[in-house]
mmCIF file of C-alpha atoms in Angstrom:
data_model
loop_
_atom_site.group_PDB
_atom_site.id
_atom_site.type_symbol
_atom_site.label_atom_id
_atom_site.label_comp_id
_atom_site.label_asym_id
_atom_site.label_seq_id
_atom_site.Cartn_x
_atom_site.Cartn_y
_atom_site.Cartn_z
ATOM 1 C CA UNK A 183 -75.066 -53.323 272.152
ATOM 2 C CA UNK A 184 -77.895 -55.159 274.014
ATOM 3 C CA UNK A 185 -79.392 -51.960 275.787
ATOM 4 C CA UNK A 186 -82.083 -51.159 273.201
ATOM 5 C CA UNK A 187 -83.146 -55.002 273.376
ATOM 6 C CA UNK A 188 -83.253 -55.006 277.241
ATOM 7 C CA UNK A 189 -85.123 -51.537 277.294
ATOM 8 C CA UNK A 190 -87.744 -52.778 274.938
ATOM 9 C CA UNK A 191 -88.230 -56.213 276.867
ATOM 10 C CA UNK A 192 -89.087 -53.922 279.997
ATOM 11 C CA UNK A 193 -87.081 -56.659 282.125
ATOM 12 C CA UNK A 194 -84.056 -55.290 283.645
ATOM 13 C CA UNK A 195 -81.660 -57.941 284.380
ATOM 14 C CA UNK A 196 -79.548 -58.706 287.448
ATOM 15 C CA UNK A 197 -75.836 -59.224 286.244
ATOM 16 C CA UNK A 198 -73.831 -61.088 288.667
ATOM 17 C CA UNK A 199 -70.203 -60.995 287.732
ATOM 18 C CA UNK A 200 -67.270 -63.509 289.041
ATOM 19 C CA UNK A 201 -63.866 -64.064 288.314
ATOM 20 C CA UNK A 202 -62.781 -67.533 288.273
ATOM 21 C CA UNK A 203 -61.673 -70.876 286.508
ATOM 22 C CA UNK A 204 -64.159 -71.125 283.627
ATOM 23 C CA UNK A 205 -63.367 -74.854 283.256
ATOM 24 C CA UNK A 206 -63.912 -75.535 286.946
ATOM 25 C CA UNK A 207 -66.228 -78.111 288.404
ATOM 26 C CA UNK A 208 -68.927 -75.573 288.278
ATOM 27 C CA UNK A 209 -70.384 -76.623 291.767
ATOM 28 C CA UNK A 210 -73.741 -75.226 292.389
ATOM 29 C CA UNK A 211 -74.207 -73.466 289.388
ATOM 30 C CA UNK A 212 -74.205 -76.875 287.107
ATOM 31 C CA UNK A 213 -77.518 -77.373 285.018
ATOM 32 C CA UNK A 214 -78.739 -73.805 286.335
ATOM 33 C CA UNK A 215 -78.881 -71.468 283.757
ATOM 34 C CA UNK A 216 -81.502 -71.015 280.784
ATOM 35 C CA UNK A 217 -79.286 -69.695 278.463
ATOM 36 C CA UNK A 218 -75.357 -69.911 278.111
ATOM 37 C CA UNK A 219 -73.345 -67.920 275.553
ATOM 38 C CA UNK A 220 -69.875 -68.384 275.148
ATOM 39 C CA UNK A 221 -66.878 -66.991 273.048
ATOM 40 C CA UNK A 222 -64.092 -68.927 274.659
ATOM 41 C CA UNK A 223 -60.411 -68.811 273.850
ATOM 42 C CA UNK A 224 -58.886 -70.809 270.881
ATOM 43 C CA UNK A 225 -55.614 -72.413 271.478
ATOM 44 C CA UNK A 226 -53.960 -75.979 271.883
ATOM 45 C CA UNK A 227 -53.505 -77.447 275.382
ATOM 46 C CA UNK A 228 -50.102 -77.993 276.677
ATOM 47 C CA UNK A 229 -49.445 -81.514 277.865
ATOM 48 C CA UNK A 230 -49.497 -80.462 281.362
ATOM 49 C CA UNK A 231 -52.766 -78.801 281.028
ATOM 50 C CA UNK A 232 -54.553 -81.764 279.383
ATOM 51 C CA UNK A 233 -53.332 -83.752 282.561
ATOM 52 C CA UNK A 234 -54.798 -80.817 284.608
ATOM 53 C CA UNK A 235 -58.239 -81.062 282.912
ATOM 54 C CA UNK A 236 -58.229 -85.065 282.219
ATOM 55 C CA UNK A 237 -60.560 -85.657 285.394
ATOM 56 C CA UNK A 238 -63.398 -83.195 284.406
ATOM 57 C CA UNK A 239 -63.072 -83.573 280.302
ATOM 58 C CA UNK A 240 -61.590 -86.883 279.510
ATOM 59 C CA UNK A 241 -64.903 -87.688 277.676
ATOM 60 C CA UNK A 242 -64.431 -85.118 274.999
ATOM 61 C CA UNK A 243 -60.468 -84.959 274.670
ATOM 62 C CA UNK A 244 -58.495 -86.604 272.311
ATOM 63 C CA UNK A 245 -54.767 -85.989 271.141
ATOM 64 C CA UNK A 246 -53.854 -82.447 271.658
ATOM 65 C CA UNK A 247 -57.133 -80.774 272.391
ATOM 66 C CA UNK A 248 -58.065 -77.351 271.659
ATOM 67 C CA UNK A 249 -59.161 -75.276 274.812
ATOM 68 C CA UNK A 250 -62.374 -74.119 273.084
ATOM 69 C CA UNK A 251 -63.710 -77.859 273.005
ATOM 70 C CA UNK A 252 -63.427 -77.955 277.090
ATOM 71 C CA UNK A 253 -65.429 -74.666 277.162
ATOM 72 C CA UNK A 254 -67.995 -76.198 274.802
ATOM 73 C CA UNK A 255 -68.405 -79.165 277.198
ATOM 74 C CA UNK A 256 -68.651 -76.873 280.158
ATOM 75 C CA UNK A 257 -71.244 -74.522 278.437
ATOM 76 C CA UNK A 258 -73.632 -77.609 278.211
ATOM 77 C CA UNK A 259 -72.826 -78.675 281.833
ATOM 78 C CA UNK A 260 -74.050 -75.070 283.044
ATOM 79 C CA UNK A 261 -77.188 -75.060 281.060
ATOM 80 C CA UNK A 262 -80.604 -76.529 282.504
ATOM 81 C CA UNK A 263 -82.180 -79.411 280.614
ATOM 82 C CA UNK A 264 -83.947 -77.615 277.653
ATOM 83 C CA UNK A 265 -81.799 -74.423 278.055
ATOM 84 C CA UNK A 266 -80.096 -72.889 274.811
ATOM 85 C CA UNK A 267 -76.259 -72.635 274.509
ATOM 86 C CA UNK A 268 -74.742 -70.241 272.103
ATOM 87 C CA UNK A 269 -71.267 -70.642 270.851
ATOM 88 C CA UNK A 270 -68.683 -68.446 268.774
ATOM 89 C CA UNK A 271 -65.949 -70.869 267.813
ATOM 90 C CA UNK A 272 -63.560 -71.618 265.064
ATOM 91 C CA UNK A 273 -65.196 -74.432 262.510
ATOM 92 C CA UNK A 274 -62.372 -76.801 263.608
ATOM 93 C CA UNK A 275 -64.734 -78.906 265.938
ATOM 94 C CA UNK A 276 -67.070 -79.685 263.012
ATOM 95 C CA UNK A 277 -64.314 -81.829 261.132
ATOM 96 C CA UNK A 278 -61.110 -82.015 263.078
ATOM 97 C CA UNK A 279 -59.918 -85.542 264.060
ATOM 98 C CA UNK A 280 -58.981 -84.188 267.603
ATOM 99 C CA UNK A 281 -62.707 -83.186 268.129
ATOM 100 C CA UNK A 282 -64.395 -86.682 267.248
ATOM 101 C CA UNK A 283 -65.332 -87.499 270.891
ATOM 102 C CA UNK A 284 -66.547 -83.917 271.437
ATOM 103 C CA UNK A 285 -68.751 -84.347 268.190
ATOM 104 C CA UNK A 286 -70.144 -87.740 269.633
ATOM 105 C CA UNK A 287 -70.937 -85.865 273.011
ATOM 106 C CA UNK A 288 -72.717 -83.141 271.372
ATOM 107 C CA UNK A 289 -74.919 -85.639 269.354
ATOM 108 C CA UNK A 290 -76.052 -87.473 272.677
ATOM 109 C CA UNK A 291 -76.173 -84.466 274.972
ATOM 110 C CA UNK A 292 -77.797 -81.646 272.876
ATOM 111 C CA UNK A 293 -80.128 -80.818 270.217
ATOM 112 C CA UNK A 294 -77.912 -78.959 267.393
ATOM 113 C CA UNK A 295 -80.260 -76.345 266.189
ATOM 114 C CA UNK A 296 -78.028 -74.124 263.873
ATOM 115 C CA UNK A 297 -74.881 -73.323 262.357
ATOM 116 C CA UNK A 298 -74.259 -69.660 261.162
ATOM 117 C CA UNK A 299 -70.954 -69.809 259.085
ATOM 118 C CA UNK A 300 -68.829 -66.770 259.187
ATOM 119 C CA UNK A 301 -66.483 -67.904 256.311
ATOM 120 C CA UNK A 302 -65.354 -64.681 255.073
ATOM 121 C CA UNK A 303 -62.722 -63.974 257.865
ATOM 122 C CA UNK A 304 -62.784 -60.311 257.204
ATOM 123 C CA UNK A 305 -66.630 -59.619 257.433
ATOM 124 C CA UNK A 306 -66.774 -60.429 261.172
ATOM 125 C CA UNK A 307 -63.445 -59.731 262.597
ATOM 126 C CA UNK A 308 -60.035 -57.922 262.122
ATOM 127 C CA UNK A 309 -57.105 -60.173 261.762
ATOM 128 C CA UNK A 310 -58.845 -63.349 262.103
ATOM 129 C CA UNK A 311 -56.884 -66.461 260.926
ATOM 130 C CA UNK A 312 -59.481 -69.105 261.436
ATOM 131 C CA UNK A 313 -63.157 -69.390 259.813
ATOM 132 C CA UNK A 314 -65.493 -69.231 262.760
ATOM 133 C CA UNK A 315 -69.105 -70.255 263.301
ATOM 134 C CA UNK A 316 -72.149 -69.427 265.471
ATOM 135 C CA UNK A 317 -73.672 -72.673 267.014
ATOM 136 C CA UNK A 318 -76.885 -72.678 268.789
ATOM 137 C CA UNK A 319 -77.432 -76.218 270.987
ATOM 138 C CA UNK A 320 -80.486 -77.079 273.096
ATOM 139 C CA UNK A 321 -79.092 -78.863 276.134
ATOM 140 C CA UNK A 322 -80.958 -82.350 276.333
ATOM 141 C CA UNK A 323 -80.198 -86.019 275.975
ATOM 142 C CA UNK A 324 -81.231 -86.952 272.448
ATOM 143 C CA UNK A 325 -81.976 -91.142 272.283
ATOM 144 C CA UNK A 326 -79.448 -92.993 270.306
ATOM 145 C CA UNK A 327 -80.540 -93.652 266.515
ATOM 146 C CA UNK A 328 -82.294 -90.327 266.453
ATOM 147 C CA UNK A 329 -81.781 -88.759 263.041
ATOM 148 C CA UNK A 330 -79.764 -85.495 263.770
ATOM 149 C CA UNK A 331 -79.594 -82.578 261.079
ATOM 150 C CA UNK A 332 -78.926 -78.844 261.787
ATOM 151 C CA UNK A 333 -80.048 -75.552 260.077
ATOM 152 C CA UNK A 334 -77.180 -73.913 258.333
ATOM 153 C CA UNK A 335 -76.835 -70.371 257.136
ATOM 154 C CA UNK A 336 -73.974 -68.663 255.691
ATOM 155 C CA UNK A 337 -72.692 -64.981 256.197
ATOM 156 C CA UNK A 338 -72.498 -63.259 252.693
ATOM 157 C CA UNK A 339 -69.833 -60.431 251.922
ATOM 158 C CA UNK A 340 -72.752 -57.842 252.473
ATOM 159 C CA UNK A 341 -73.409 -58.730 256.093
ATOM 160 C CA UNK A 342 -76.598 -60.904 255.699
ATOM 161 C CA UNK A 343 -77.261 -64.600 256.602
ATOM 162 C CA UNK A 344 -78.458 -66.910 253.681
ATOM 163 C CA UNK A 345 -80.045 -69.934 254.811
ATOM 164 C CA UNK A 346 -78.545 -73.004 252.968
ATOM 165 C CA UNK A 347 -80.962 -75.595 254.307
ATOM 166 C CA UNK A 348 -80.386 -78.534 256.789
ATOM 167 C CA UNK A 349 -77.445 -80.671 257.043
ATOM 168 C CA UNK A 350 -77.350 -84.482 258.162
ATOM 169 C CA UNK A 351 -74.898 -84.881 261.143
ATOM 170 C CA UNK A 352 -73.465 -88.360 261.619
ATOM 171 C CA UNK A 353 -73.443 -89.694 265.272
ATOM 172 C CA UNK A 354 -70.196 -91.696 265.191
ATOM 173 C CA UNK A 355 -67.655 -88.975 265.438
ATOM 174 C CA UNK A 356 -67.039 -88.539 261.808
ATOM 175 C CA UNK A 357 -66.554 -85.148 260.592
ATOM 176 C CA UNK A 358 -70.021 -83.186 260.105
ATOM 177 C CA UNK A 359 -70.357 -81.992 256.398
ATOM 178 C CA UNK A 360 -71.212 -78.346 256.955
ATOM 179 C CA UNK A 361 -71.023 -76.228 253.981
ATOM 180 C CA UNK A 362 -68.754 -73.298 254.754
ATOM 181 C CA UNK A 363 -70.230 -71.299 251.534
ATOM 182 C CA UNK A 364 -73.528 -71.323 249.691
ATOM 183 C CA UNK A 365 -71.897 -73.025 246.633
ATOM 184 C CA UNK A 366 -71.027 -76.058 248.937
ATOM 185 C CA UNK A 367 -74.513 -76.700 249.895
ATOM 186 C CA UNK A 368 -75.581 -78.286 246.555
ATOM 187 C CA UNK A 369 -72.336 -80.218 246.282
ATOM 188 C CA UNK A 370 -72.923 -81.903 249.621
ATOM 189 C CA UNK A 371 -76.671 -82.733 248.996
ATOM 190 C CA UNK A 372 -75.342 -84.439 245.991
ATOM 191 C CA UNK A 373 -72.830 -86.403 247.850
ATOM 192 C CA UNK A 374 -75.268 -87.490 250.573
ATOM 193 C CA UNK A 375 -77.378 -89.047 247.820
ATOM 194 C CA UNK A 376 -74.454 -90.942 246.337
ATOM 195 C CA UNK A 377 -74.365 -94.818 246.613
ATOM 196 C CA UNK A 378 -71.169 -95.391 247.859
ATOM 197 C CA UNK A 379 -69.344 -96.933 250.954
#
């Protein structure tokens, strides 16, 4: 699928494939890569697995974590400062209670550039039971108190992305109010302006 782009670039990449534990400590590859692209597995961790990964991922684990949250954490570990991380994951990390610590971690360890919402489950994958998103992050520490927002696009039934603007991202672990459809964007903007506590 990428061959036409590779050929047009004039650069022939050298692919090094390895087989191993993708959630392992990473060793010498930590903070080495310019770009990390990840489509992790999605499933809840069993209790014995939670204990297995506690040492390396306790800072983002809460309740019964989903394994893809650990892969998001690992992708940032593998990327050099200023490098880019692209993720294809379920949308549950944007608002799910058990992802609160992960959202706090992402707010401090990455600039969250963009979310492409793939809300129509049949337009991208066959037999997918979860809404998915493509997230683009820049691996870099962000000073506390920095206002955070991300560009959001929504995939239409025709297969094109429509830009719905930028969305504010709370830094305290609360759910991120990301529109799942174009019609949600204006409602979320009104809610952000409302004076309530």
